[in-house]
Amino acid sequence: MTERPQRWTRASVYPDMWADPDQDPRNSEGPAPDGELATLADFLNNYRLTLRMKCEGLDAEQLARRSVPPSTMSLLGLVRHLAAVERDWRNWITDGEPLPKLYGARDADFDQAVADPAAVEAAWRDLEREQAALDAELAAHPDLGERLGRQGVAVRELQVHRIEEYARHCGHADLLRECVDGRVGQ
């Protein structure tokens, strides 16, 4: 990348924010969720929304762009990666046969993230489906100390790991997005 994009934001109230507070779907005004389970769910949901926000308004080429060479990371690759790990996490908690890898070979989630509108739509569908499937399975286990699967993973550990994974990749998405078109913000 030879040309550096101009930094910008849509926020008009606080120029270091992604969006003005009254337009931010993560706006947490009001009381915090009650209890540990609801708090974990709220944090996970906010990071999922952040990833969507970091990708909004970009076309397939921009989403697939590997804007921080030599890394193979792209915003589309992150969406595909998170779909793949949501499926992998379901395998952690099952006693049955594991589901097949979502994208096949190692690193295919990033390596095969191509600038094709159909690939972008498929990646978002995959992510939504895998999130919903794991959310539904975990909803049957509200005891955060319960251990699941062959390895006895605690529900709490899995929920915290999910939050950590999304948080880390939202940090990557911040940098990738800024390199793509200069948009910045929390």
Short mmCIF file of C-alpha atoms in Angstrom, two decimals:
data_model
loop_
_atom_site.label_atom_id
_atom_site.label_comp_id
_atom_site.label_asym_id
_atom_site.label_seq_id
_atom_site.Cartn_x
_atom_site.Cartn_y
_atom_site.Cartn_z
CA MET A 1 0.00 0.00 0.00
CA THR A 2 1.63 3.22 -1.14
CA GLU A 3 -1.08 5.76 -0.51
CA ARG A 4 -2.13 6.56 3.04
CA PRO A 5 -5.88 7.18 3.46
CA GLN A 6 -7.07 10.36 5.15
CA ARG A 7 -8.25 9.70 8.74
CA TRP A 8 -11.94 10.38 9.31
CA THR A 9 -14.91 9.55 11.51
CA ARG A 10 -18.69 9.88 11.24
CA ALA A 11 -18.91 11.11 14.82
CA SER A 12 -19.57 14.80 15.20
CA VAL A 13 -19.84 15.05 18.99
CA TYR A 14 -16.62 13.24 19.92
CA PRO A 15 -14.16 13.06 17.00
CA ASP A 16 -12.33 10.05 18.44
CA MET A 17 -15.49 7.92 18.40
CA TRP A 18 -16.78 5.66 15.64
CA ALA A 19 -20.31 7.02 15.88
CA ASP A 20 -22.14 9.59 17.92
CA PRO A 21 -23.50 8.07 21.15
CA ASP A 22 -27.14 8.49 20.08
CA GLN A 23 -26.44 6.41 16.95
CA ASP A 24 -24.23 3.74 18.49
CA PRO A 25 -26.06 0.39 18.84
CA ARG A 26 -23.65 -0.49 21.65
CA ASN A 27 -24.78 2.50 23.67
CA SER A 28 -24.84 1.28 27.23
CA GLU A 29 -26.77 4.10 28.87
CA GLY A 30 -28.93 2.85 31.68
CA PRO A 31 -28.50 0.05 34.17
CA ALA A 32 -25.92 -2.66 33.62
CA PRO A 33 -27.11 -6.22 33.10
CA ASP A 34 -27.90 -8.19 36.24
CA GLY A 35 -25.66 -11.12 37.00
CA GLU A 36 -22.55 -12.68 35.54
CA LEU A 37 -24.27 -14.58 32.72
CA ALA A 38 -26.10 -11.49 31.46
CA THR A 39 -22.92 -9.40 31.75
CA LEU A 40 -20.93 -11.89 29.68
CA ALA A 41 -23.69 -12.01 27.05
CA ASP A 42 -23.77 -8.19 26.90
CA PHE A 43 -20.00 -7.91 26.40
CA LEU A 44 -20.05 -10.58 23.68
CA ASN A 45 -22.94 -8.89 21.90
CA ASN A 46 -21.18 -5.51 21.97
CA TYR A 47 -18.01 -6.96 20.44
CA ARG A 48 -20.07 -8.68 17.76
CA LEU A 49 -21.71 -5.34 16.98
CA THR A 50 -18.30 -3.65 16.91
CA LEU A 51 -17.05 -6.09 14.28
CA ARG A 52 -20.12 -5.38 12.13
CA MET A 53 -19.63 -1.64 12.55
CA LYS A 54 -15.97 -1.87 11.50
CA CYS A 55 -17.05 -3.64 8.29
CA GLU A 56 -20.07 -1.50 7.41
CA GLY A 57 -20.04 0.55 4.24
CA LEU A 58 -17.19 -1.34 2.57
CA ASP A 59 -17.41 -3.22 -0.71
CA ALA A 60 -16.13 -6.74 -1.33
CA GLU A 61 -12.70 -5.55 -2.49
CA GLN A 62 -12.22 -3.37 0.59
CA LEU A 63 -13.37 -6.14 2.94
CA ALA A 64 -10.99 -8.65 1.33
CA ARG A 65 -8.05 -6.23 1.16
CA ARG A 66 -4.96 -7.34 3.09
CA SER A 67 -4.08 -3.86 4.16
CA VAL A 68 -1.27 -4.66 6.62
CA PRO A 69 1.32 -6.71 4.69
CA PRO A 70 2.79 -9.23 5.15
CA SER A 71 -0.23 -10.30 7.22
CA THR A 72 -2.93 -12.29 5.43
CA MET A 73 -5.55 -10.63 7.62
CA SER A 74 -8.46 -8.79 6.10
CA LEU A 75 -11.80 -7.72 7.49
CA LEU A 76 -13.49 -10.45 5.46
CA GLY A 77 -10.92 -12.93 6.75
CA LEU A 78 -11.80 -11.91 10.32
CA VAL A 79 -15.51 -12.53 9.67
CA ARG A 80 -14.71 -15.95 8.22
CA HIS A 81 -12.26 -16.73 11.05
CA LEU A 82 -14.83 -15.90 13.73
CA ALA A 83 -17.42 -18.09 11.99
CA ALA A 84 -14.88 -20.92 11.98
CA VAL A 85 -13.99 -20.53 15.66
CA GLU A 86 -17.66 -20.36 16.69
CA ARG A 87 -18.01 -23.78 15.04
CA ASP A 88 -14.81 -25.03 16.70
CA TRP A 89 -16.12 -23.92 20.09
CA ARG A 90 -19.26 -26.01 19.50
CA ASN A 91 -16.92 -28.96 19.01
CA TRP A 92 -15.36 -28.21 22.41
CA ILE A 93 -18.65 -28.80 24.18
CA THR A 94 -19.96 -31.80 22.29
CA ASP A 95 -19.63 -35.42 23.30
CA GLY A 96 -20.46 -36.56 19.76
CA GLU A 97 -18.62 -36.46 16.47
CA PRO A 98 -17.05 -33.07 15.79
CA LEU A 99 -18.45 -30.90 13.04
CA PRO A 100 -16.15 -30.56 10.01
CA LYS A 101 -13.94 -27.50 9.67
CA LEU A 102 -15.99 -24.69 8.16
CA TYR A 103 -13.44 -23.65 5.55
CA GLY A 104 -11.29 -26.74 5.32
CA ALA A 105 -7.53 -26.33 5.41
CA ARG A 106 -5.66 -24.40 8.09
CA ASP A 107 -5.79 -20.63 7.51
CA ALA A 108 -8.31 -21.02 4.67
CA ASP A 109 -10.54 -18.56 6.53
CA PHE A 110 -7.98 -15.84 5.75
CA ASP A 111 -6.28 -17.23 2.65
CA GLN A 112 -9.53 -17.79 0.76
CA ALA A 113 -11.20 -14.48 1.69
CA VAL A 114 -11.71 -13.19 -1.85
CA ALA A 115 -13.14 -9.93 -3.16
CA ASP A 116 -16.46 -11.37 -4.32
CA PRO A 117 -19.84 -10.07 -3.13
CA ALA A 118 -21.14 -13.65 -2.94
CA ALA A 119 -18.21 -14.63 -0.72
CA VAL A 120 -18.93 -11.67 1.56
CA GLU A 121 -22.62 -12.59 1.85
CA ALA A 122 -21.72 -16.22 2.53
CA ALA A 123 -19.23 -15.22 5.25
CA TRP A 124 -21.84 -13.12 7.08
CA ARG A 125 -24.40 -15.96 6.78
CA ASP A 126 -21.83 -18.44 8.11
CA LEU A 127 -21.01 -16.17 11.05
CA GLU A 128 -24.67 -15.57 11.95
CA ARG A 129 -25.49 -19.28 11.69
CA GLU A 130 -22.52 -20.39 13.80
CA GLN A 131 -23.12 -17.71 16.43
CA ALA A 132 -26.79 -18.65 16.71
CA ALA A 133 -26.02 -22.38 16.92
CA LEU A 134 -23.48 -22.00 19.73
CA ASP A 135 -25.64 -19.44 21.55
CA ALA A 136 -28.56 -21.90 21.44
CA GLU A 137 -26.45 -24.78 22.74
CA LEU A 138 -25.04 -22.69 25.58
CA ALA A 139 -28.51 -21.36 26.50
CA ALA A 140 -29.28 -24.88 27.70
CA HIS A 141 -26.41 -24.54 30.20
CA PRO A 142 -26.97 -21.42 32.35
CA ASP A 143 -24.69 -22.70 35.12
CA LEU A 144 -21.36 -21.03 34.30
CA GLY A 145 -19.48 -23.62 36.33
CA GLU A 146 -20.92 -26.58 34.41
CA ARG A 147 -18.31 -28.53 32.48
CA LEU A 148 -19.14 -29.69 28.97
CA GLY A 149 -17.69 -31.93 26.29
CA ARG A 150 -14.95 -34.54 26.37
CA GLN A 151 -12.44 -32.06 27.82
CA GLY A 152 -14.77 -30.72 30.49
CA VAL A 153 -14.65 -27.06 29.43
CA ALA A 154 -16.49 -24.82 31.89
CA VAL A 155 -19.25 -22.69 30.36
CA ARG A 156 -17.67 -19.61 31.99
CA GLU A 157 -14.28 -20.37 30.42
CA LEU A 158 -15.85 -20.71 26.98
CA GLN A 159 -17.86 -17.49 27.34
CA VAL A 160 -14.82 -15.52 28.49
CA HIS A 161 -12.74 -17.02 25.69
CA ARG A 162 -15.35 -15.95 23.14
CA ILE A 163 -15.27 -12.39 24.47
CA GLU A 164 -11.47 -12.36 24.39
CA GLU A 165 -11.41 -13.63 20.78
CA TYR A 166 -13.86 -11.00 19.54
CA ALA A 167 -12.14 -8.22 21.51
CA ARG A 168 -8.73 -9.12 20.11
CA HIS A 169 -10.03 -9.27 16.56
CA CYS A 170 -11.97 -6.02 16.96
CA GLY A 171 -8.58 -4.44 17.71
CA HIS A 172 -7.28 -5.90 14.47
CA ALA A 173 -10.40 -4.63 12.70
CA ASP A 174 -9.68 -1.09 13.96
CA LEU A 175 -6.29 -1.11 12.28
CA LEU A 176 -7.43 -2.88 9.12
CA ARG A 177 -10.32 -0.46 8.63
CA GLU A 178 -8.12 2.58 9.14
CA CYS A 179 -5.74 1.25 6.51
CA VAL A 180 -8.57 0.59 4.06
CA ASP A 181 -10.29 3.98 4.10
CA GLY A 182 -8.99 6.00 7.06
CA ARG A 183 -12.05 5.61 9.28
CA VAL A 184 -11.12 5.65 12.97
CA GLY A 185 -12.84 5.47 16.32
CA GLN A 186 -13.60 3.26 19.28
#
